Coordinates of C-alpha atoms and ligand atoms in Angstrom, one line a residue:
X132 CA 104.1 36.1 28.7
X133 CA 103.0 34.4 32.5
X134 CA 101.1 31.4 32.3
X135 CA 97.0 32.0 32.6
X136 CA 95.3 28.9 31.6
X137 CA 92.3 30.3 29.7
X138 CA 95.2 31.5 27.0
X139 CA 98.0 28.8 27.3
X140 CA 97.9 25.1 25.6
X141 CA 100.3 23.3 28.5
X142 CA 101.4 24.6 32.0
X143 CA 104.9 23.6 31.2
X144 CA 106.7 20.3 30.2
X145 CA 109.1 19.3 32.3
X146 CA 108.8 21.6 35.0
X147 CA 110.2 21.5 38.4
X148 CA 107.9 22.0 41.9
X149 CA 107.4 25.2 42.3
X150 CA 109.8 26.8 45.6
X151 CA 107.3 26.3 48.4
X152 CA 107.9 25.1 51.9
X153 CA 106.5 21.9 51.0
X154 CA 108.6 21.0 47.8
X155 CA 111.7 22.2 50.7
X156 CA 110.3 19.9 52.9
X157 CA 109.2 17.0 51.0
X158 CA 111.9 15.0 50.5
X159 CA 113.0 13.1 47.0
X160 CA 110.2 11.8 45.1
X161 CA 109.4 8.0 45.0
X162 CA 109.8 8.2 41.1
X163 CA 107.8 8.1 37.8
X164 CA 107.9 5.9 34.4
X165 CA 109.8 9.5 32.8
X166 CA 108.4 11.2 29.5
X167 CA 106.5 9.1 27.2
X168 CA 108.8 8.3 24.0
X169 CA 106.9 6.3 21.4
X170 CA 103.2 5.5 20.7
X171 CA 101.4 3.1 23.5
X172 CA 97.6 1.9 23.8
X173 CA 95.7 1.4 26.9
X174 CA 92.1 1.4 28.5
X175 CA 92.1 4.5 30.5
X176 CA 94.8 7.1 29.7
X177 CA 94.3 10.3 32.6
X178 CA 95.6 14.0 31.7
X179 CA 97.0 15.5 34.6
X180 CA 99.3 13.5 37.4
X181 CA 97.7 15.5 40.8
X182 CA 95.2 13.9 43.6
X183 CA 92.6 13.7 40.9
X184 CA 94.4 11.8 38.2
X185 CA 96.7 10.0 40.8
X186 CA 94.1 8.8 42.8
X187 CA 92.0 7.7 40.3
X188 CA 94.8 5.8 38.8
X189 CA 95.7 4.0 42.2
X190 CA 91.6 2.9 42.6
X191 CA 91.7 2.1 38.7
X192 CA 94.5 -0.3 39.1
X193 CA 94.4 -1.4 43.0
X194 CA 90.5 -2.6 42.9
X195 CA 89.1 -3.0 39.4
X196 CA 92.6 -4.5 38.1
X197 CA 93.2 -1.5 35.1
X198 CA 96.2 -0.7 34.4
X199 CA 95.8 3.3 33.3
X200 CA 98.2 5.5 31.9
X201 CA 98.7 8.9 33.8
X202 CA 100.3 11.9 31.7
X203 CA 101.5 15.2 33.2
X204 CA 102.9 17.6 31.5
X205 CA 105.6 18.4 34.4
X206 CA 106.6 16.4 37.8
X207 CA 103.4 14.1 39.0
X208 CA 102.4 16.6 42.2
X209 CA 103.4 19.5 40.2
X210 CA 100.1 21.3 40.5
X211 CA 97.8 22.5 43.2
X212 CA 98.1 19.1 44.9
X213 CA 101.8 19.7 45.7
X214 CA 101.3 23.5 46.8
X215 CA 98.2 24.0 48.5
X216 CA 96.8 25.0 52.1
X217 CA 96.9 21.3 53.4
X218 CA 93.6 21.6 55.0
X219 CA 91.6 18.6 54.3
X220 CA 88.6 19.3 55.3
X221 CA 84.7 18.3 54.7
X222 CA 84.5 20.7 51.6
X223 CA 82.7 20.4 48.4
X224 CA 83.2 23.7 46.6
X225 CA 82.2 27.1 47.7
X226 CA 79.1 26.7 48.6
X227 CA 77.7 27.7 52.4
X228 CA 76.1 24.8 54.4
X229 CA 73.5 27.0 54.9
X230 CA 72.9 27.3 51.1
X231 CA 73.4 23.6 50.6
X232 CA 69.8 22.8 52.0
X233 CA 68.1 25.8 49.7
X234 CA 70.0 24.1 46.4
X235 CA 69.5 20.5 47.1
X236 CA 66.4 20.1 50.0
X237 CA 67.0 18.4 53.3
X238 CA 67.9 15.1 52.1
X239 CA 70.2 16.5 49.4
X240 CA 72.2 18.8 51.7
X241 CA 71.8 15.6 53.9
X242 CA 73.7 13.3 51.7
X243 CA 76.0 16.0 50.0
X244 CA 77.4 16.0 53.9
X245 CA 78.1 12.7 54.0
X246 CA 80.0 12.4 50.5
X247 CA 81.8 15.4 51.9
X248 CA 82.7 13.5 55.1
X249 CA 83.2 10.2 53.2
X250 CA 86.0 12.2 51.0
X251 CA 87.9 12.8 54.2
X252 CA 87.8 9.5 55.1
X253 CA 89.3 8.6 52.1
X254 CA 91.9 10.5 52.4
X255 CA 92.4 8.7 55.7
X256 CA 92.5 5.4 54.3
X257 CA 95.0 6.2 51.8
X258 CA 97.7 7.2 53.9
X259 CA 96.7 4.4 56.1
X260 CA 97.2 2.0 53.0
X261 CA 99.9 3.6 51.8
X262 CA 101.5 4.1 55.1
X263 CA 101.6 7.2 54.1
X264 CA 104.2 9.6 56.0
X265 CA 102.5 13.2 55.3
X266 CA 102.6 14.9 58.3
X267 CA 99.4 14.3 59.7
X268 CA 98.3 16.2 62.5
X269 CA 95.2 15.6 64.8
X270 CA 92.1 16.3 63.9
X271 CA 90.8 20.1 64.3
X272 CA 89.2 22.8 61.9
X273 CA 87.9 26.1 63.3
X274 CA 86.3 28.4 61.1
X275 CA 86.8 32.1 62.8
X276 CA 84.1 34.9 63.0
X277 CA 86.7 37.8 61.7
X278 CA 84.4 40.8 63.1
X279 CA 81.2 40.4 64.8
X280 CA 78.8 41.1 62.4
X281 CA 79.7 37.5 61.1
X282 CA 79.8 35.3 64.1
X283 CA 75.9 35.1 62.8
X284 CA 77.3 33.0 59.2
X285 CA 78.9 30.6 62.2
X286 CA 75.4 30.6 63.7
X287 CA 73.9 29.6 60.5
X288 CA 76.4 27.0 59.8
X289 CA 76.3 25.7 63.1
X290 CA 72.3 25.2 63.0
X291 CA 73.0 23.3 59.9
X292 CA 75.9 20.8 61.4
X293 CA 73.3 20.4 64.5
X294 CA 70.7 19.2 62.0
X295 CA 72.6 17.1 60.2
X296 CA 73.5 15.0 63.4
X297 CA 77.2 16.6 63.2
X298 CA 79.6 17.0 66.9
X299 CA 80.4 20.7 66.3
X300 CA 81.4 23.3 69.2
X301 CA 81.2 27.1 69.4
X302 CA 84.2 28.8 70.9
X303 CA 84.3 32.5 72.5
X304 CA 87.1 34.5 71.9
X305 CA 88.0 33.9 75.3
X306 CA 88.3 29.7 74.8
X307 CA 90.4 30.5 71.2
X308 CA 93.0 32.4 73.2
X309 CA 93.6 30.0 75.9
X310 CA 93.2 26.6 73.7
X311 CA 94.2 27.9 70.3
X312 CA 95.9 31.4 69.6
X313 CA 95.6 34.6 70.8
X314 CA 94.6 37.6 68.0
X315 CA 92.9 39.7 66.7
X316 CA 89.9 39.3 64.2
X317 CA 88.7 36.3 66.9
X318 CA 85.1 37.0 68.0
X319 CA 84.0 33.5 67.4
X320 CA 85.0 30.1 66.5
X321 CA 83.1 27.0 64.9
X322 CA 85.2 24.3 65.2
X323 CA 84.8 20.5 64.5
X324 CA 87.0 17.2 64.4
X325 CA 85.3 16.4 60.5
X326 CA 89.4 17.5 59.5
X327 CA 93.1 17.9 59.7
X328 CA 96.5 18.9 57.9
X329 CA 99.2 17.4 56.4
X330 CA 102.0 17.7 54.4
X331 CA 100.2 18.0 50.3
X332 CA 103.3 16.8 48.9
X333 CA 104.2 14.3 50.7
X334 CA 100.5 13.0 50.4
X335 CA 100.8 13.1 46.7
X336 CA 104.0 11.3 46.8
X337 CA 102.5 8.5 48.6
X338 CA 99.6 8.4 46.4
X339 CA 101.4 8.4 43.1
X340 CA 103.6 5.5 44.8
X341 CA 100.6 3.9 45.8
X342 CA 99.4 4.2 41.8
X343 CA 102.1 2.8 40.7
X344 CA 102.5 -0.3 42.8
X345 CA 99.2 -1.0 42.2
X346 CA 99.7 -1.2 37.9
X347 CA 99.4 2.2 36.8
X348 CA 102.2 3.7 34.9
X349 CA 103.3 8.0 35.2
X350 CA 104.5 9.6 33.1
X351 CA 106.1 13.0 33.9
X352 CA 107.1 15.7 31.1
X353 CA 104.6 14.7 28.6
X354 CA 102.0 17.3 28.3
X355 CA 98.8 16.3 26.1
X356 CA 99.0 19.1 23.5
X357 CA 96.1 17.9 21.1
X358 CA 93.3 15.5 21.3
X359 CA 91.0 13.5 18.0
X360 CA 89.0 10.3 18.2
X361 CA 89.1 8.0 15.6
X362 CA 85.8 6.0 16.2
X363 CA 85.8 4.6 19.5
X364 CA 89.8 5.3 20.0
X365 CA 90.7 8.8 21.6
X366 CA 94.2 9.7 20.5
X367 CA 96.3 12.0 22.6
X368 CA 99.7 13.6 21.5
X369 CA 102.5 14.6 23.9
X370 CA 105.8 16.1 22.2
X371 CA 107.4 12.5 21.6
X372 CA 104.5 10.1 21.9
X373 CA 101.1 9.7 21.0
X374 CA 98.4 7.7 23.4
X375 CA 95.7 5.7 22.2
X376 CA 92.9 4.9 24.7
X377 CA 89.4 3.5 25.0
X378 CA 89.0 6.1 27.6
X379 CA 89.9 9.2 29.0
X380 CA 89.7 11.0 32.1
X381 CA 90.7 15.0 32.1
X382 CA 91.9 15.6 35.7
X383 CA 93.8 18.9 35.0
X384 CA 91.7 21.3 37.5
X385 CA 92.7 25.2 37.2
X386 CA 95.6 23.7 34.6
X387 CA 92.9 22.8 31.8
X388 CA 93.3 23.7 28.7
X389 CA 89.7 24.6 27.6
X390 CA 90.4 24.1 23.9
X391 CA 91.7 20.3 24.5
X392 CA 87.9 19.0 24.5
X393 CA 85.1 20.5 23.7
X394 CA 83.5 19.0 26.6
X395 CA 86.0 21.6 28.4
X396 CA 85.1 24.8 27.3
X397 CA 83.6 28.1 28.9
X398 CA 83.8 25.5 32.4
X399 CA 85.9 26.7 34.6
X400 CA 87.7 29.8 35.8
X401 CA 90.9 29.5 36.7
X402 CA 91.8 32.0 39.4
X403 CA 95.3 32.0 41.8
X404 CA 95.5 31.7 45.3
X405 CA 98.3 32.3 47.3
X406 CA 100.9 31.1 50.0
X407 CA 103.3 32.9 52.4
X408 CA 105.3 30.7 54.9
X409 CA 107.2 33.0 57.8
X410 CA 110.1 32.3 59.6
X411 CA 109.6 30.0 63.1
X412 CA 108.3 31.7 65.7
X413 CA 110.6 32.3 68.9
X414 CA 109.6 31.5 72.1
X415 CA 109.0 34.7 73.2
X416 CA 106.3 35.0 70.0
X417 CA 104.8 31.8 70.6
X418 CA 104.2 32.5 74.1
X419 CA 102.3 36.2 73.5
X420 CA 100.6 35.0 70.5
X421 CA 99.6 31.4 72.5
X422 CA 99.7 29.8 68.7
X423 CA 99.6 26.4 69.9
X424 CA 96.9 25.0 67.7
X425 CA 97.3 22.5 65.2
X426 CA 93.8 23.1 63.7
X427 CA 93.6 24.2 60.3
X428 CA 92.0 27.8 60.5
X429 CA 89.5 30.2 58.2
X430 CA 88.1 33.0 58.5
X431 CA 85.0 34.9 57.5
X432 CA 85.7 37.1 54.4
X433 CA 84.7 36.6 51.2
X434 CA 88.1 37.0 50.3
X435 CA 88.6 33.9 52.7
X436 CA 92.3 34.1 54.7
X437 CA 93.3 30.7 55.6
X438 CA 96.0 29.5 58.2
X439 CA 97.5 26.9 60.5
X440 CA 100.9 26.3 62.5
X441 CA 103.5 24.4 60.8
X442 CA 105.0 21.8 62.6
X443 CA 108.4 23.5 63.1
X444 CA 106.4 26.3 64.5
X445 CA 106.2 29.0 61.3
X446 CA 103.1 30.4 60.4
X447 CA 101.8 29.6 56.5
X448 CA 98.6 31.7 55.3
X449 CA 96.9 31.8 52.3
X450 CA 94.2 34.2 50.2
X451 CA 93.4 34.9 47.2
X452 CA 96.4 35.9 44.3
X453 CA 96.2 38.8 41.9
X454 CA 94.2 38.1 38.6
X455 CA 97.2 36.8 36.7
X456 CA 100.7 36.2 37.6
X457 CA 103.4 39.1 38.2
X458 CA 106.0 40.1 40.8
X459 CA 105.5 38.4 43.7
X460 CA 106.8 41.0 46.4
X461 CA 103.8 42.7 46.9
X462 CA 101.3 40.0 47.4
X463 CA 103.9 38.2 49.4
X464 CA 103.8 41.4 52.0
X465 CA 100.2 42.0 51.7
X466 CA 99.9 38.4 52.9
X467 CA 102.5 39.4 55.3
X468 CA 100.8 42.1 56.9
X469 CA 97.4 39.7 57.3
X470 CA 99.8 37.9 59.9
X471 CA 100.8 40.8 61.5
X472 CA 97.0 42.0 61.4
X473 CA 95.6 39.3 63.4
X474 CA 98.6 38.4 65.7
X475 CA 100.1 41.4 67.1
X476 CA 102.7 39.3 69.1
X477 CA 103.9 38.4 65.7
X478 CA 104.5 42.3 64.8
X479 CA 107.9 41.5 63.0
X480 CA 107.8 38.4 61.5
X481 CA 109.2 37.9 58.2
X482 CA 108.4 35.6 55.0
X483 CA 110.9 32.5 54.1
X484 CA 108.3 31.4 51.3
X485 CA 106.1 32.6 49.1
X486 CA 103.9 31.2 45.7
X487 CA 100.9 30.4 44.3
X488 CA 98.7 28.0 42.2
X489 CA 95.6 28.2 39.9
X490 CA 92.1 27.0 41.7
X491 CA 89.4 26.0 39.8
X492 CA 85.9 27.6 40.4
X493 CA 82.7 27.0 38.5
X494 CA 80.1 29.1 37.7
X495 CA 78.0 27.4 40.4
X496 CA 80.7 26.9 42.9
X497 CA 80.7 23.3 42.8
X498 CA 82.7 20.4 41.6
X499 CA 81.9 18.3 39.1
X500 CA 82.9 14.6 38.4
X501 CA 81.0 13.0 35.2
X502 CA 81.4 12.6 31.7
X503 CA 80.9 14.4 28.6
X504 CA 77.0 14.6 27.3
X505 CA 77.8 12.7 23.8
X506 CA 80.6 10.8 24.9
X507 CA 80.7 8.6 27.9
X508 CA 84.3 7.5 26.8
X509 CA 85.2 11.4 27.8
X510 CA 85.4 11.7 31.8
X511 CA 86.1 14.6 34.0
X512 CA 86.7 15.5 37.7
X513 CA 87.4 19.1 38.6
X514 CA 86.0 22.2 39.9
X515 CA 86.7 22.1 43.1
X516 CA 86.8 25.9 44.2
X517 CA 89.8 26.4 45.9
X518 CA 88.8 23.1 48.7
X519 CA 90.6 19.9 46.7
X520 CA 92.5 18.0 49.4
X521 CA 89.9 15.7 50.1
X522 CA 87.3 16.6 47.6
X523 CA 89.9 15.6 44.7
X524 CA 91.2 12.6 46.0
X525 CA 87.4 11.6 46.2
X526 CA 86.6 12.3 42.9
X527 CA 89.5 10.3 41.6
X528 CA 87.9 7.5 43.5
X529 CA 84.4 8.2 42.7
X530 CA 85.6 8.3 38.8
X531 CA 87.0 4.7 39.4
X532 CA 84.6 3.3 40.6
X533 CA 82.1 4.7 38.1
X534 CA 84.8 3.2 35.3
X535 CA 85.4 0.2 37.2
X536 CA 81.8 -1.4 38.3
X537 CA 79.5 1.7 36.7
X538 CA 78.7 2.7 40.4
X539 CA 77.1 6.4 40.3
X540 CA 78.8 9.4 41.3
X541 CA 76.3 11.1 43.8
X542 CA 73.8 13.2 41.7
X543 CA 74.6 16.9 43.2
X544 CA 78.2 16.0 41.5
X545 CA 77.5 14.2 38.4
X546 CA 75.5 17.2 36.6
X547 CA 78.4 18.9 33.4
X548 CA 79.2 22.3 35.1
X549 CA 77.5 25.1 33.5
X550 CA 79.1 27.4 30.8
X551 CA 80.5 30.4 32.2
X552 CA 77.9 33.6 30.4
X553 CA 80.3 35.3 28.4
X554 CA 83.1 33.2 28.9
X555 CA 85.3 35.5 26.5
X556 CA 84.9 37.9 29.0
X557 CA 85.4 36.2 32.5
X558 CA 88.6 37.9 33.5
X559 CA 86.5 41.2 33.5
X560 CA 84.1 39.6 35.1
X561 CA 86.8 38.4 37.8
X562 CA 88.3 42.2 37.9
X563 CA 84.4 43.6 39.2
X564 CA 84.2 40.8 41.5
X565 CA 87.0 41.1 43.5
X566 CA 86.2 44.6 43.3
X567 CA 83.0 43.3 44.9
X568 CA 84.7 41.3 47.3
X569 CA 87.3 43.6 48.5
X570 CA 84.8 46.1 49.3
X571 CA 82.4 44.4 51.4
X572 CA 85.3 42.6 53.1
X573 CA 86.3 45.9 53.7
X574 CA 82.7 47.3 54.9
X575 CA 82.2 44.1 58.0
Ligands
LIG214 C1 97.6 28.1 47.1 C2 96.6 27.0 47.2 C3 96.1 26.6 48.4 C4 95.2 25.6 48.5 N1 94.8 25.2 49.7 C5 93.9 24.1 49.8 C6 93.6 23.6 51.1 O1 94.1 24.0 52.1 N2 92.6 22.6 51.2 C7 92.0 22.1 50.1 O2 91.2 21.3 50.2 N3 92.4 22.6 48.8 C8 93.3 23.6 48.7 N4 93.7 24.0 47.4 C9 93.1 23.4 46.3 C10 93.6 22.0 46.0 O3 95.0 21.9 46.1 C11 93.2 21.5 44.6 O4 91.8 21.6 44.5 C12 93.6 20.1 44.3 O5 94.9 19.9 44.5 C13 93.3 19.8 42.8 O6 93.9 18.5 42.5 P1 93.9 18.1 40.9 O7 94.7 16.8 40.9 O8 92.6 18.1 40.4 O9 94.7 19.3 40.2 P2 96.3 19.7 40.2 O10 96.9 19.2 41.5 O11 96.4 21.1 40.0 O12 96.9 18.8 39.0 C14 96.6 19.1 37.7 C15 97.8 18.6 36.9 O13 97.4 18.6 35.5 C16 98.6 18.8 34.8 N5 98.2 19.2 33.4 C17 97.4 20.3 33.0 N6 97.3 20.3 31.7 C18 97.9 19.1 31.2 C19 98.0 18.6 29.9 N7 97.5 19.2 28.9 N8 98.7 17.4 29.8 C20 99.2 16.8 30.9 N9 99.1 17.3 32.2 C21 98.5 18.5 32.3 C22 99.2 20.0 35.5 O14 100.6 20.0 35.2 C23 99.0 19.6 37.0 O15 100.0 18.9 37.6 C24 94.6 25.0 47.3 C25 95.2 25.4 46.1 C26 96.1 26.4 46.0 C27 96.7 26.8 44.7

């Protein structure tokens, strides 16, 4: 049977990265402390070896002096962190800016910006202290109007930045085709400097790196399979070693196994996205289709297509994956045909890679970063809604520093996510919404 995390205890043990452009492009990884193979104690053991658990491990160990044990049940970087998008961006779930304000108030949404433009930043500082070799680009994130009848959610989002203080610009479809990329599905642009790309893996490599120079050990095909707590000591077994720690930090995202904790359960739903990576583009391509940005690029559907220009001049864009994991041919053309939609200069382009990862969302779009309401031994960070880069190496911080000097994590974060209603039920639920989705997609 495929892997769906709401049924499966481990995503694997052992596993390889899956075959993306990144793990092609990557290079070797800087190593890990191999599979855990007899009983060891420690402060802070963290479940899953991604930007979450990795960066929480190098702020753990680098400024509070921990030394805390990271266990991943395949390579560290296995997960989303090593396959994503490789936007990071000011993003804090799924959750408009124009909504942020009617959740939160002014000073709220206010502050909920700057933790989102602070989580950028740290990303920034990391590959600067890590000297960090991850691709980076320069800074440029457009969000596209796909038809007309939403260059008005731009509007919105724009009258938001402007009250918040924020350098924003509005681009005509005229100004995207000479600066950025000719297309279709272009009748407006929002675009700010509050971002950039990278290379994901390469970032995670230098982050776990960074961890473990810092004190923090990694270790690589140990899956936690069962967790108990023997009064104030949480024990965690992996298949050859069991972990005894005063404290514990889950940062498995859309790999959790609800039925680990029971802090976990009904939480989350785990849904897949998708990646296709074309060919490069020839000359004769780039020079109809003008695709010369670097920006990282969304547009307006609820069924959000998201894409950029690699730096050896292929096209990668991603959406949404089917509800559970099958043959990948289809999706890989449907993303295909996306391409082809929007850049007609690019009416024969073909796919070198394809693949696809579990998000996380929450029943109220947000993530989460906090710790279980009867034990604050029990931490979590996760939830992040498909937009991790930056807000999941934030957490990570934000978790150490709560462990390390008790500093809080901002409020709008540190709330447990809801239950999901009916949480036996949420892949019908998922089935009607992209039903949902689809169809108004389909009607603008
Ligand atoms: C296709 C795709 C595109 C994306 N694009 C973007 C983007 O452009 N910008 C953006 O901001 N975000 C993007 N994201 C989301 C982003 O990558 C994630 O939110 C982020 O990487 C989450 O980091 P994490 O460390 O919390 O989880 P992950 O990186 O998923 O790591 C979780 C780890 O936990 C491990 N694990 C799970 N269970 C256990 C266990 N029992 N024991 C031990 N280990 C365990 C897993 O093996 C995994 O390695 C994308 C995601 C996908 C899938």
């Amino acid at each position: 049977m495929s892997y769906d995390p709401l049924h499966s205890i481990s995503p694997g043990e052992g596993l390889d990265h899956v075959d993306s452009y990144w793990a092609a492009t990557a290079g070797p990884s800087p190593g890990d402390d191999g599979r855990l193979q007899s009983p060891i104690e420690t402060d802070v053991a963290i479940i899953g070896g991604g930007y979450t658990g990795l960066s929480c491990a190098f702020h753990l160990a680098k400024r509070y002096g921990v030394r805390p044990v990271v266990l991943e049940a395949n390579r560290p970087v296995w997960g989303c962190s090593g396959r994503n998008g490789s936007f990071a961006g000011p993003a804090l779930g799924r959750v408009s800016l124009s909504e942020w304000a009617a959740r939160w108030g002014e000073v709220g949404a206010r502050s909920l910006w700057a933790e989102a433009v602070s989580a950028v930043e740290t990303v920034r500082s990391l590959i600067k202290e890590g000297n960090i070799d991850c691709d980076v680009q320069p800074d440029g994130r457009m969000r596209v109007a796909h038809a007309r009848s939403t260059v008005k959610k731009l509007e919105e989002d724009a009258s938001v930045l402007r009250s918040f203080g924020a350098e924003f610009e509005m681009l005509t479809p005229s100004e995207i085709g000479e600066k950025h990329f000719k297309g279709k599905e272009a009748h407006a642009a929002l675009r700010t400097t509050y971002g950039f790309v990278l290379h994901p893996l390469k970032l995670g490599y230098g982050i776990l790196h960074m961890a473990r120079e810092a004190g923090a050990t990694v270790h690589s095909a140990s899956p936690v399979l069962h967790w108990s707590k023997h009064g104030q000591t949480h024990c965690l077994d992996t298949p050859d070693g069991k972990v005894y720690a005063k404290r514990i930090v889950f940062a498995t995202n859309g790999y959790t196994n609800e039925r680990l904790h029971p802090t976990l359960d009904s939480r989350l739903l785990p849904v897949l996205s998708n990646i296709v990576v074309t060919r490069p583009m020839t000359e004769a391509e780039i020079g109809e289709s003008n695709f010369v940005t670097t920006d990282s690029i969304s547009d307006t559907r609820k069924f959000l297509n998201y894409f950029r220009r690699l730096p050896d001049g292929r096209v990668m864009l991603g959406s949404r994956g089917p509800i559970r994991e099958s043959g990948s041919a289809p999706h890989r053309d449907r993303l295909l045909q996306i391409i082809r939609r929007k850049f007609p200069a690019l009416h024969s382009i073909s796919a070198d890679y394809f693949w696809g990862g579990w998000v996380a969302l929450t029943p109220d779009y947000m993530p989460h970063v906090g710790h279980a309401e009867d034990d604050p031994t029990a931490f979590y960070a996760m939830g992040y809604c498909g937009s991790g880069v930056s807000a999941a190496n934030q957490a990570g911080r934000r978790l150490a520093e709560y462990l390390g000097e008790s500093k809080p994590v901002p409020v709008q974060l540190n709330a447990q996510p809801p239950r999901y209603p009916l949480a036996r039920f949420r892949r019908v639920g998922q089935v009607a919404a992209f039903q949902w989705y689809g169809l108004s997609d389909a009607l603008t």
